[in-house]
mmCIF file of C-alpha atoms and ligand atoms in Angstrom:
data_model
loop_
_atom_site.group_PDB
_atom_site.id
_atom_site.type_symbol
_atom_site.label_atom_id
_atom_site.label_comp_id
_atom_site.label_asym_id
_atom_site.label_seq_id
_atom_site.Cartn_x
_atom_site.Cartn_y
_atom_site.Cartn_z
ATOM 1 C CA MET D 27 -3.717 -41.620 28.540
ATOM 2 C CA THR D 28 -6.295 -39.875 30.688
ATOM 3 C CA LEU D 29 -8.802 -37.526 29.147
ATOM 4 C CA ALA D 30 -7.149 -34.593 30.920
ATOM 5 C CA ALA D 31 -3.732 -35.511 29.543
ATOM 6 C CA MET D 32 -5.150 -35.976 26.057
ATOM 7 C CA SER D 33 -6.792 -32.592 26.162
ATOM 8 C CA LEU D 34 -3.420 -31.017 27.028
ATOM 9 C CA ASP D 35 -2.236 -31.904 23.528
ATOM 10 C CA LEU D 36 -4.987 -29.885 21.914
ATOM 11 C CA PRO D 37 -4.514 -26.160 21.546
ATOM 12 C CA VAL D 38 -7.461 -24.611 23.396
ATOM 13 C CA PRO D 39 -8.763 -21.680 21.337
ATOM 14 C CA LYS D 40 -8.498 -18.490 23.319
ATOM 15 C CA LEU D 41 -11.679 -16.661 24.198
ATOM 16 C CA SER D 42 -11.873 -13.316 22.467
ATOM 17 C CA ILE D 43 -11.684 -10.393 24.893
ATOM 18 C CA LYS D 44 -14.561 -8.696 23.038
ATOM 19 C CA SER D 45 -16.905 -11.562 23.958
ATOM 20 C CA LEU D 46 -16.714 -10.521 27.628
ATOM 21 C CA THR D 47 -19.181 -8.268 29.413
ATOM 22 C CA LEU D 48 -18.045 -5.851 32.128
ATOM 23 C CA GLU D 49 -19.207 -8.389 34.734
ATOM 24 C CA ASP D 50 -17.079 -11.116 33.100
ATOM 25 C CA LEU D 51 -14.062 -8.808 33.100
ATOM 26 C CA ALA D 52 -14.695 -7.930 36.748
ATOM 27 C CA ALA D 53 -14.903 -11.635 37.640
ATOM 28 C CA HIS D 54 -11.643 -12.256 35.777
ATOM 29 C CA PHE D 55 -9.770 -9.534 37.658
ATOM 30 C CA ALA D 56 -11.305 -10.504 41.004
ATOM 31 C CA ALA D 57 -10.087 -14.074 40.507
ATOM 32 C CA GLN D 58 -6.574 -12.713 39.891
ATOM 33 C CA GLY D 59 -6.690 -10.530 43.018
ATOM 34 C CA ASP D 60 -6.491 -7.400 40.841
ATOM 35 C CA PRO D 61 -8.303 -4.171 41.691
ATOM 36 C CA ALA D 62 -11.919 -4.031 40.537
ATOM 37 C CA TYR D 63 -11.418 -0.864 38.437
ATOM 38 C CA ARG D 64 -9.295 -2.815 35.937
ATOM 39 C CA ALA D 65 -12.492 -4.119 34.301
ATOM 40 C CA LYS D 66 -13.678 -0.619 33.436
ATOM 41 C CA GLN D 67 -10.190 0.353 32.258
ATOM 42 C CA VAL D 68 -10.141 -2.549 29.807
ATOM 43 C CA ALA D 69 -13.690 -1.801 28.592
ATOM 44 C CA ASP D 70 -12.628 1.828 27.967
ATOM 45 C CA TRP D 71 -9.645 0.713 25.903
ATOM 46 C CA LEU D 72 -11.821 -1.659 23.886
ATOM 47 C CA TYR D 73 -14.940 0.430 23.250
ATOM 48 C CA GLN D 74 -14.047 4.088 23.854
ATOM 49 C CA LYS D 75 -10.407 4.365 22.791
ATOM 50 C CA ARG D 76 -10.684 1.358 20.471
ATOM 51 C CA VAL D 77 -7.109 0.141 20.621
ATOM 52 C CA ASP D 78 -6.155 -3.013 18.759
ATOM 53 C CA SER D 79 -3.792 -4.723 21.189
ATOM 54 C CA PHE D 80 -3.315 -5.359 24.879
ATOM 55 C CA ALA D 81 0.096 -3.668 24.607
ATOM 56 C CA ALA D 82 -1.672 -0.369 23.881
ATOM 57 C CA MET D 83 -3.532 -0.440 27.230
ATOM 58 C CA THR D 84 -0.877 1.719 28.824
ATOM 59 C CA ASP D 85 -2.490 2.300 32.198
ATOM 60 C CA LEU D 86 -2.421 -1.421 32.990
ATOM 61 C CA PRO D 87 0.700 -2.902 34.580
ATOM 62 C CA ALA D 88 2.908 -4.662 32.022
ATOM 63 C CA ALA D 89 2.399 -7.988 33.788
ATOM 64 C CA THR D 90 -1.379 -7.625 33.524
ATOM 65 C CA ARG D 91 -1.145 -6.823 29.824
ATOM 66 C CA SER D 92 0.957 -9.869 29.064
ATOM 67 C CA ARG D 93 -1.290 -12.088 31.171
ATOM 68 C CA LEU D 94 -4.348 -10.846 29.251
ATOM 69 C CA ALA D 95 -2.535 -11.482 25.969
ATOM 70 C CA GLU D 96 -1.817 -15.047 27.040
ATOM 71 C CA GLU D 97 -5.385 -15.714 28.070
ATOM 72 C CA PHE D 98 -7.468 -13.859 25.514
ATOM 73 C CA SER D 99 -7.323 -13.210 21.787
ATOM 74 C CA PHE D 100 -7.709 -9.820 20.178
ATOM 75 C CA VAL D 101 -8.089 -10.644 16.498
ATOM 76 C CA GLY D 102 -10.575 -8.468 14.656
ATOM 77 C CA PRO D 103 -12.117 -9.321 11.296
ATOM 78 C CA GLU D 104 -10.104 -8.441 8.216
ATOM 79 C CA ILE D 105 -11.930 -6.385 5.583
ATOM 80 C CA VAL D 106 -11.634 -8.185 2.239
ATOM 81 C CA ARG D 107 -13.836 -6.016 0.023
ATOM 82 C CA VAL D 108 -15.897 -2.865 0.308
ATOM 83 C CA LEU D 109 -18.599 -2.083 -2.229
ATOM 84 C CA GLY D 110 -20.363 1.237 -2.605
ATOM 85 C CA SER D 111 -19.318 4.800 -1.953
ATOM 86 C CA GLU D 112 -19.524 7.312 0.852
ATOM 87 C CA ASP D 113 -23.087 8.511 0.359
ATOM 88 C CA THR D 114 -24.612 5.206 -0.702
ATOM 89 C CA THR D 115 -25.091 1.884 0.985
ATOM 90 C CA ARG D 116 -21.728 0.273 1.580
ATOM 91 C CA LYS D 117 -21.172 -3.454 1.863
ATOM 92 C CA PHE D 118 -18.259 -4.868 3.820
ATOM 93 C CA LEU D 119 -16.973 -8.389 3.292
ATOM 94 C CA PHE D 120 -14.966 -9.709 6.255
ATOM 95 C CA ARG D 121 -12.676 -12.673 6.677
ATOM 96 C CA LEU D 122 -12.753 -14.117 10.192
ATOM 97 C CA GLY D 123 -9.901 -15.747 12.108
ATOM 98 C CA ASP D 124 -10.732 -19.199 10.684
ATOM 99 C CA GLY D 125 -11.007 -17.929 7.096
ATOM 100 C CA SER D 126 -14.823 -17.799 7.046
ATOM 101 C CA LEU D 127 -16.439 -14.976 5.108
ATOM 102 C CA ILE D 128 -19.259 -12.829 6.452
ATOM 103 C CA GLU D 129 -20.717 -9.525 5.377
ATOM 104 C CA SER D 130 -22.245 -6.394 6.874
ATOM 105 C CA VAL D 131 -23.925 -3.400 5.307
ATOM 106 C CA LEU D 132 -23.723 0.263 6.294
ATOM 107 C CA ILE D 133 -26.788 2.231 5.272
ATOM 108 C CA PRO D 134 -26.252 6.003 5.340
ATOM 109 C CA ALA D 135 -28.513 8.577 6.908
ATOM 110 C CA SER D 136 -30.639 9.697 3.965
ATOM 111 C CA PRO D 137 -32.361 6.869 2.031
ATOM 112 C CA ALA D 138 -35.671 5.493 3.105
ATOM 113 C CA LEU D 139 -35.101 2.525 5.340
ATOM 114 C CA TYR D 140 -37.911 0.106 6.046
ATOM 115 C CA GLY D 141 -40.410 2.619 4.821
ATOM 116 C CA GLN D 142 -39.457 5.835 6.603
ATOM 117 C CA THR D 143 -36.748 8.250 5.671
ATOM 118 C CA SER D 144 -34.093 7.687 8.272
ATOM 119 C CA ASP D 145 -31.695 10.175 9.823
ATOM 120 C CA ARG D 146 -29.729 7.326 11.323
ATOM 121 C CA ARG D 147 -26.682 5.431 10.162
ATOM 122 C CA THR D 148 -27.707 1.820 10.225
ATOM 123 C CA ALA D 149 -25.507 -1.255 10.240
ATOM 124 C CA CYS D 150 -26.925 -4.544 9.019
ATOM 125 C CA VAL D 151 -24.997 -7.250 10.838
ATOM 126 C CA SER D 152 -24.483 -11.006 10.382
ATOM 127 C CA THR D 153 -24.937 -13.508 13.203
ATOM 128 C CA GLN D 154 -23.850 -16.783 11.560
ATOM 129 C CA VAL D 155 -21.599 -18.003 8.773
ATOM 130 C CA GLY D 156 -24.186 -19.133 6.223
ATOM 131 C CA CYS D 157 -27.666 -20.109 7.307
ATOM 132 C CA ALA D 158 -29.310 -23.463 7.941
ATOM 133 C CA TYR D 159 -32.854 -22.342 7.150
ATOM 134 C CA GLY D 160 -32.580 -22.409 3.385
ATOM 135 C CA CYS D 161 -35.302 -19.945 2.415
ATOM 136 C CA LYS D 162 -35.701 -20.431 -1.308
ATOM 137 C CA PHE D 163 -35.238 -16.760 -2.228
ATOM 138 C CA CYS D 164 -32.194 -15.967 -0.060
ATOM 139 C CA ALA D 165 -28.489 -15.880 -0.959
ATOM 140 C CA SER D 166 -27.341 -16.515 2.620
ATOM 141 C CA GLY D 167 -28.821 -19.972 2.761
ATOM 142 C CA LEU D 168 -27.587 -21.093 -0.661
ATOM 143 C CA ASP D 169 -24.313 -22.416 0.655
ATOM 144 C CA GLY D 170 -25.682 -24.037 3.799
ATOM 145 C CA PHE D 171 -24.635 -23.370 7.375
ATOM 146 C CA SER D 172 -21.055 -23.339 8.703
ATOM 147 C CA ARG D 173 -21.125 -22.031 12.254
ATOM 148 C CA ASN D 174 -22.400 -19.505 14.765
ATOM 149 C CA LEU D 175 -20.538 -16.234 15.254
ATOM 150 C CA ASP D 176 -19.359 -15.629 18.794
ATOM 151 C CA ALA D 177 -20.276 -12.377 20.550
ATOM 152 C CA SER D 178 -16.959 -10.726 19.648
ATOM 153 C CA GLU D 179 -17.437 -11.496 15.955
ATOM 154 C CA ILE D 180 -20.853 -9.845 16.073
ATOM 155 C CA VAL D 181 -19.627 -6.758 17.965
ATOM 156 C CA SER D 182 -16.442 -6.506 15.857
ATOM 157 C CA GLN D 183 -18.430 -5.980 12.650
ATOM 158 C CA LEU D 184 -19.634 -2.673 14.119
ATOM 159 C CA LEU D 185 -16.201 -1.643 15.386
ATOM 160 C CA ALA D 186 -14.631 -2.461 12.002
ATOM 161 C CA ILE D 187 -17.286 -0.566 10.022
ATOM 162 C CA GLU D 188 -16.909 2.500 12.247
ATOM 163 C CA ALA D 189 -13.122 2.367 11.950
ATOM 164 C CA ALA D 190 -13.184 1.948 8.157
ATOM 165 C CA SER D 191 -15.917 4.477 7.411
ATOM 166 C CA GLY D 192 -15.270 7.085 10.112
ATOM 167 C CA GLU D 193 -19.035 7.067 10.724
ATOM 168 C CA GLU D 194 -20.731 6.493 14.029
ATOM 169 C CA ILE D 195 -23.403 3.812 13.823
ATOM 170 C CA ASP D 196 -26.556 4.612 15.737
ATOM 171 C CA ASN D 197 -28.942 1.918 14.544
ATOM 172 C CA ILE D 198 -28.447 -1.834 14.174
ATOM 173 C CA VAL D 199 -30.475 -4.436 12.363
ATOM 174 C CA PHE D 200 -29.641 -8.128 12.680
ATOM 175 C CA MET D 201 -30.640 -8.777 9.098
ATOM 176 C CA GLY D 202 -27.324 -9.920 7.702
ATOM 177 C CA MET D 203 -26.323 -13.478 7.119
ATOM 178 C CA GLY D 204 -27.746 -16.102 9.443
ATOM 179 C CA GLU D 205 -30.733 -16.665 11.693
ATOM 180 C CA PRO D 206 -30.132 -14.581 14.852
ATOM 181 C CA LEU D 207 -32.482 -16.606 17.050
ATOM 182 C CA ALA D 208 -30.618 -19.825 16.215
ATOM 183 C CA ASN D 209 -27.595 -18.214 17.914
ATOM 184 C CA LEU D 210 -29.504 -16.704 20.809
ATOM 185 C CA THR D 211 -26.907 -16.911 23.608
ATOM 186 C CA ASN D 212 -24.153 -15.195 21.618
ATOM 187 C CA LEU D 213 -26.653 -12.729 20.151
ATOM 188 C CA LEU D 214 -27.909 -11.629 23.587
ATOM 189 C CA ARG D 215 -24.357 -11.362 24.881
ATOM 190 C CA ALA D 216 -23.390 -9.195 21.882
ATOM 191 C CA ILE D 217 -26.488 -7.034 22.399
ATOM 192 C CA ARG D 218 -25.504 -6.462 26.041
ATOM 193 C CA ILE D 219 -22.090 -5.219 24.904
ATOM 194 C CA ILE D 220 -23.614 -3.079 22.134
ATOM 195 C CA ASN D 221 -26.253 -1.619 24.457
ATOM 196 C CA ALA D 222 -24.155 -1.082 27.619
ATOM 197 C CA PRO D 223 -22.960 2.357 28.775
ATOM 198 C CA TRP D 224 -19.447 0.869 29.074
ATOM 199 C CA GLY D 225 -19.784 -0.671 25.575
ATOM 200 C CA LEU D 226 -21.080 0.802 22.324
ATOM 201 C CA GLU D 227 -23.956 2.606 24.058
ATOM 202 C CA ILE D 228 -26.550 2.046 21.361
ATOM 203 C CA GLY D 229 -30.081 2.250 22.758
ATOM 204 C CA ALA D 230 -32.110 -0.965 22.743
ATOM 205 C CA ARG D 231 -34.844 0.728 20.701
ATOM 206 C CA HIS D 232 -32.277 1.182 17.941
ATOM 207 C CA ILE D 233 -31.494 -2.523 17.795
ATOM 208 C CA THR D 234 -33.739 -4.746 15.654
ATOM 209 C CA ILE D 235 -33.588 -8.530 15.573
ATOM 210 C CA SER D 236 -35.081 -10.195 12.519
ATOM 211 C CA THR D 237 -36.198 -13.823 12.565
ATOM 212 C CA SER D 238 -37.568 -16.261 10.049
ATOM 213 C CA GLY D 239 -39.980 -17.386 12.766
ATOM 214 C CA LEU D 240 -38.369 -19.605 15.418
ATOM 215 C CA ALA D 241 -41.441 -19.819 17.644
ATOM 216 C CA PRO D 242 -39.786 -21.254 20.826
ATOM 217 C CA GLN D 243 -37.143 -18.518 20.822
ATOM 218 C CA ILE D 244 -39.774 -15.827 20.219
ATOM 219 C CA ARG D 245 -41.526 -17.066 23.357
ATOM 220 C CA LYS D 246 -38.205 -16.847 25.233
ATOM 221 C CA LEU D 247 -37.689 -13.284 24.049
ATOM 222 C CA ALA D 248 -41.122 -12.352 25.375
ATOM 223 C CA SER D 249 -39.648 -12.412 28.900
ATOM 224 C CA GLU D 250 -36.313 -10.762 27.974
ATOM 225 C CA PRO D 251 -36.108 -7.407 29.792
ATOM 226 C CA THR D 252 -34.132 -5.472 27.142
ATOM 227 C CA GLN D 253 -36.506 -3.501 24.908
ATOM 228 C CA PHE D 254 -34.962 -4.199 21.500
ATOM 229 C CA ARG D 255 -37.223 -4.464 18.482
ATOM 230 C CA LEU D 256 -38.296 -7.683 16.835
ATOM 231 C CA ALA D 257 -39.101 -8.185 13.152
ATOM 232 C CA ILE D 258 -40.800 -11.344 11.903
ATOM 233 C CA SER D 259 -39.953 -12.344 8.322
ATOM 234 C CA LEU D 260 -43.407 -13.502 7.299
ATOM 235 C CA HIS D 261 -43.247 -13.491 3.487
ATOM 236 C CA GLY D 262 -46.355 -15.646 3.207
ATOM 237 C CA ALA D 263 -49.772 -15.178 4.812
ATOM 238 C CA THR D 264 -50.928 -18.791 4.503
ATOM 239 C CA ASP D 265 -49.105 -22.052 5.273
ATOM 240 C CA GLU D 266 -49.299 -23.073 1.647
ATOM 241 C CA VAL D 267 -47.440 -20.016 0.358
ATOM 242 C CA ARG D 268 -45.060 -19.704 3.290
ATOM 243 C CA SER D 269 -43.993 -23.371 3.223
ATOM 244 C CA ARG D 270 -43.283 -23.096 -0.472
ATOM 245 C CA ILE D 271 -40.560 -20.491 0.072
ATOM 246 C CA MET D 272 -39.580 -20.959 3.734
ATOM 247 C CA PRO D 273 -38.887 -24.546 4.842
ATOM 248 C CA VAL D 274 -38.907 -23.345 8.482
ATOM 249 C CA ASN D 275 -42.693 -23.070 8.152
ATOM 250 C CA ARG D 276 -42.963 -26.863 8.075
ATOM 251 C CA LYS D 277 -41.419 -26.960 11.548
ATOM 252 C CA HIS D 278 -43.166 -23.918 13.030
ATOM 253 C CA ASN D 279 -46.296 -23.317 11.001
ATOM 254 C CA LEU D 280 -48.285 -20.089 10.972
ATOM 255 C CA THR D 281 -50.568 -21.135 13.821
ATOM 256 C CA THR D 282 -47.557 -21.864 16.047
ATOM 257 C CA LEU D 283 -45.657 -18.785 14.916
ATOM 258 C CA LEU D 284 -48.555 -16.378 15.363
ATOM 259 C CA GLY D 285 -49.313 -18.024 18.737
ATOM 260 C CA ALA D 286 -45.734 -17.257 19.868
ATOM 261 C CA CYS D 287 -46.173 -13.696 18.567
ATOM 262 C CA ASP D 288 -49.393 -13.405 20.644
ATOM 263 C CA GLU D 289 -47.365 -14.307 23.743
ATOM 264 C CA TYR D 290 -44.732 -11.755 22.825
ATOM 265 C CA VAL D 291 -47.275 -8.990 22.308
ATOM 266 C CA ALA D 292 -49.067 -9.960 25.541
ATOM 267 C CA GLN D 293 -45.891 -8.860 27.369
ATOM 268 C CA LYS D 294 -46.576 -5.333 26.104
ATOM 269 C CA LYS D 295 -43.866 -5.655 23.466
ATOM 270 C CA ARG D 296 -44.304 -4.678 19.876
ATOM 271 C CA LEU D 297 -43.191 -6.544 16.829
ATOM 272 C CA MET D 298 -43.308 -5.875 13.120
ATOM 273 C CA PHE D 299 -43.670 -7.955 9.999
ATOM 274 C CA GLU D 300 -41.320 -7.972 7.079
ATOM 275 C CA TYR D 301 -42.885 -9.154 3.857
ATOM 276 C CA ILE D 302 -40.801 -9.378 0.696
ATOM 277 C CA LEU D 303 -42.925 -9.113 -2.415
ATOM 278 C CA ILE D 304 -42.049 -11.824 -4.942
ATOM 279 C CA ALA D 305 -43.842 -11.763 -8.296
ATOM 280 C CA GLY D 306 -46.443 -14.502 -8.692
ATOM 281 C CA VAL D 307 -45.502 -16.149 -5.396
ATOM 282 C CA ASN D 308 -46.821 -14.146 -2.437
ATOM 283 C CA ASP D 309 -48.173 -10.950 -3.997
ATOM 284 C CA SER D 310 -51.825 -11.863 -4.652
ATOM 285 C CA ASP D 311 -54.796 -9.871 -3.318
ATOM 286 C CA GLU D 312 -55.736 -12.936 -1.275
ATOM 287 C CA GLN D 313 -52.350 -12.931 0.501
ATOM 288 C CA ALA D 314 -52.723 -9.219 1.208
ATOM 289 C CA HIS D 315 -56.161 -9.735 2.821
ATOM 290 C CA GLN D 316 -54.803 -12.573 5.017
ATOM 291 C CA LEU D 317 -51.684 -10.625 5.917
ATOM 292 C CA ALA D 318 -53.811 -7.696 7.043
ATOM 293 C CA GLN D 319 -55.689 -10.010 9.441
ATOM 294 C CA HIS D 320 -52.430 -11.263 11.018
ATOM 295 C CA ALA D 321 -51.071 -7.717 11.319
ATOM 296 C CA LEU D 322 -54.261 -6.425 12.955
ATOM 297 C CA ARG D 323 -54.374 -9.362 15.365
ATOM 298 C CA LEU D 324 -50.869 -8.458 16.635
ATOM 299 C CA SER D 325 -51.024 -4.677 16.094
ATOM 300 C CA ALA D 326 -47.901 -5.224 13.997
ATOM 301 C CA LYS D 327 -46.660 -2.726 11.472
ATOM 302 C CA THR D 328 -45.827 -4.326 8.114
ATOM 303 C CA ASN D 329 -42.804 -3.397 6.005
ATOM 304 C CA LEU D 330 -43.222 -4.454 2.397
ATOM 305 C CA ILE D 331 -39.903 -4.944 0.644
ATOM 306 C CA PRO D 332 -39.697 -5.504 -3.129
ATOM 307 C CA TYR D 333 -37.573 -8.609 -3.704
ATOM 308 C CA ASN D 334 -33.897 -8.104 -4.631
ATOM 309 C CA THR D 335 -32.912 -10.510 -7.360
ATOM 310 C CA VAL D 336 -30.211 -13.034 -6.462
ATOM 311 C CA GLU D 337 -27.887 -14.370 -9.133
ATOM 312 C CA GLY D 338 -28.824 -17.945 -9.905
ATOM 313 C CA LEU D 339 -32.357 -17.713 -8.464
ATOM 314 C CA GLU D 340 -35.436 -17.287 -10.606
ATOM 315 C CA TRP D 341 -37.490 -15.037 -8.317
ATOM 316 C CA SER D 342 -38.265 -11.419 -9.204
ATOM 317 C CA ARG D 343 -40.116 -8.408 -7.790
ATOM 318 C CA PRO D 344 -43.681 -7.583 -8.877
ATOM 319 C CA SER D 345 -44.454 -4.506 -10.968
ATOM 320 C CA ARG D 346 -44.683 -1.196 -9.186
ATOM 321 C CA ASN D 347 -48.473 -1.245 -9.693
ATOM 322 C CA ARG D 348 -48.787 -4.635 -8.035
ATOM 323 C CA GLN D 349 -46.646 -3.491 -5.108
ATOM 324 C CA GLU D 350 -48.836 -0.412 -4.623
ATOM 325 C CA SER D 351 -52.100 -2.408 -4.858
ATOM 326 C CA PHE D 352 -50.829 -4.885 -2.269
ATOM 327 C CA LEU D 353 -50.001 -1.980 0.055
ATOM 328 C CA GLN D 354 -53.410 -0.425 -0.535
ATOM 329 C CA ILE D 355 -55.241 -3.597 0.456
ATOM 330 C CA LEU D 356 -53.392 -3.667 3.789
ATOM 331 C CA ARG D 357 -54.237 -0.020 4.386
ATOM 332 C CA ASP D 358 -57.878 -0.534 3.431
ATOM 333 C CA HIS D 359 -58.085 -3.039 6.280
ATOM 334 C CA GLY D 360 -56.684 -0.426 8.643
ATOM 335 C CA ALA D 361 -53.294 -2.125 8.953
ATOM 336 C CA VAL D 362 -50.207 0.078 9.271
ATOM 337 C CA ALA D 363 -47.896 -0.684 6.370
ATOM 338 C CA THR D 364 -45.070 0.852 4.377
ATOM 339 C CA LEU D 365 -43.477 -0.030 1.063
ATOM 340 C CA ARG D 366 -39.770 0.405 0.505
ATOM 341 C CA ARG D 367 -39.516 2.406 -2.665
ATOM 342 C CA GLU D 368 -35.872 3.319 -3.055
ATOM 343 C CA LYS D 369 -33.979 2.190 -6.107
ATOM 344 C CA GLY D 370 -30.461 0.900 -6.351
ATOM 345 C CA HIS D 371 -30.910 -2.698 -5.405
ATOM 346 C CA ASP D 372 -27.533 -3.403 -7.004
ATOM 347 C CA ILE D 373 -25.448 -3.077 -3.850
ATOM 348 C CA ASN D 374 -28.503 -2.565 -1.702
ATOM 349 C CA ALA D 375 -29.264 -6.199 -2.278
ATOM 350 C CA ALA D 376 -29.737 -8.382 0.734
ATOM 351 C CA CYS D 377 -26.818 -9.752 2.664
ATOM 352 C CA GLY D 378 -25.223 -12.985 1.603
ATOM 353 C CA GLN D 379 -24.750 -12.111 -2.039
ATOM 354 C CA LEU D 380 -21.318 -10.490 -1.836
ATOM 355 C CA ARG D 381 -19.977 -13.440 0.099
ATOM 356 C CA LEU D 382 -21.352 -15.854 -2.436
ATOM 357 C CA GLN D 383 -19.772 -13.966 -5.345
ATOM 358 C CA THR D 384 -16.411 -13.897 -3.594
ATOM 359 C CA LYS D 385 -16.515 -17.589 -2.711
ATOM 360 C CA ARG D 386 -17.393 -18.424 -6.300
ATOM 361 C CA ALA D 387 -14.544 -16.287 -7.605
ATOM 362 C CA GLU D 388 -12.038 -17.784 -5.164
ATOM 363 C CA ASN D 389 -13.121 -21.357 -5.584
ATOM 364 C CA PRO D 390 -15.594 -21.751 -8.427
ATOM 365 C CA VAL D 391 -16.023 -25.501 -8.092
ATOM 366 C CA ALA D 392 -16.511 -25.742 -4.329
ATOM 367 C CA ALA D 393 -18.838 -22.765 -4.187
ATOM 368 C CA GLU D 394 -21.201 -24.332 -6.724
ATOM 369 C CA GLN D 395 -21.592 -27.527 -4.737
HETATM 370 N N1 SAH X 406 -32.563 -14.905 9.151
HETATM 371 C C1 SAH X 406 -33.239 -13.728 9.546
HETATM 372 C C2 SAH X 406 -32.422 -12.462 9.399
HETATM 373 C C3 SAH X 406 -31.579 -12.347 8.176
HETATM 374 S S1 SAH X 406 -32.439 -12.147 6.651
HETATM 375 C C4 SAH X 406 -34.560 -13.601 8.811
HETATM 376 O O1 SAH X 406 -34.785 -14.374 7.888
HETATM 377 O O2 SAH X 406 -35.348 -12.741 9.191
HETATM 378 C C5 SAH X 406 -33.041 -10.486 6.783
HETATM 379 C C6 SAH X 406 -34.208 -10.182 5.897
HETATM 380 O O3 SAH X 406 -33.796 -10.153 4.519
HETATM 381 C C7 SAH X 406 -35.287 -11.241 5.991
HETATM 382 O O4 SAH X 406 -36.566 -10.648 6.081
HETATM 383 C C8 SAH X 406 -35.117 -11.967 4.694
HETATM 384 O O5 SAH X 406 -36.261 -12.659 4.335
HETATM 385 C C9 SAH X 406 -34.759 -10.840 3.758
HETATM 386 N N2 SAH X 406 -34.215 -11.271 2.468
HETATM 387 C C10 SAH X 406 -33.464 -12.353 2.203
HETATM 388 N N3 SAH X 406 -33.154 -12.401 0.884
HETATM 389 C C11 SAH X 406 -33.738 -11.312 0.325
HETATM 390 C C12 SAH X 406 -33.791 -10.809 -1.008
HETATM 391 N N4 SAH X 406 -33.172 -11.412 -2.003
HETATM 392 N N5 SAH X 406 -34.507 -9.659 -1.234
HETATM 393 C C13 SAH X 406 -35.098 -9.018 -0.197
HETATM 394 N N6 SAH X 406 -35.072 -9.445 1.062
HETATM 395 C C14 SAH X 406 -34.399 -10.585 1.326
HETATM 396 FE FE1 SF4 X 407 -31.593 -17.736 6.656
HETATM 397 FE FE2 SF4 X 407 -33.010 -15.484 6.961
HETATM 398 FE FE3 SF4 X 407 -31.928 -16.158 4.567
HETATM 399 FE FE4 SF4 X 407 -33.989 -17.542 5.519
HETATM 400 S S1 SF4 X 407 -33.991 -15.369 4.946
HETATM 401 S S2 SF4 X 407 -32.126 -18.410 4.587
HETATM 402 S S3 SF4 X 407 -33.556 -17.544 7.700
HETATM 403 S S4 SF4 X 407 -30.829 -15.641 6.436
#
């Protein structure tokens, strides 16, 4: 049998329609000899009217609708669990088409987010199923890495949260499960759809990508024209401390990482540091002095985040006094820094934990492995 014949036996997974940009849709219709305005019609149905089938796109000819249905899939994520209530942080657990579980968080307008009180509704979105980077303190990495999300699975988290909550999201942080820069192509495609006037129309300055420090990808982003925001998860100000909790530091150490950040900042782009405070691990005065030097070098604002405990992990947050002293040292150096002070780290806890609980409940043996 030839390779071509063999491949005929395999069902080819359909591309999801929500992975396409307007240009892709236009190219699709042009190839079919259809009028160019069809692309915008479809985008309107997907992102303005938000229908959930091709059949509902009533201004397209019936033949076009059935052809689209043959070529593209439309499946959205299924919401498995929602935690939290209307005026608090809500967590959404989704099951994807292949059964994988991911989670997103909706943070309402009032609580302090990353230091400042926010009047925005923020969605914290996942980019991968699991995470390969295995930071020692993080629930997302505990179960290893399964796969990248495609662009539609990233965008659909936002559509599903808006549909379920009735709230309009106006701020996005890629701080859910996964390492966004390890899925850069799909991430940038999703951001184009989220940012576009024909898509979700969320301004680039309201989109934050968080990375554990993939230096080569940070260098790539330096030349990316879209002005989204970049957060570096530092969590250790020396190689010794950082390598202890973040294995990625053995691949891209601080010198390499900060060098990539220099290149990023040299392109007149700003970045910020995230620094979780973990008792007895990275919260010493010495770390604070070193961190201040890195922050000043890059003119980076630092967000200090008291650690959220993860079931099964031994790490904990330092006392309130220690948190405040750490902040004060940064400020004494002239570095701009904030400390997240809100309570309620029960559901507020970082992404990855709800998924882990559910997997353990559904399949206690496999989830422990
Ligand atoms: N992989 C990316 C983005 C997802 S994690 C990254 O690491 O940046 C988003 C942020 O949540 C990171 O700063 C991460 O270090 C932090 N985080 C992970 N587990 C946490 C926990 N238990 N408490 C507080 N922050 C946590
Ligand atoms: Fe992955 Fe980020 Fe968690 Fe590290 S902190 S394991 S990079 S999701």
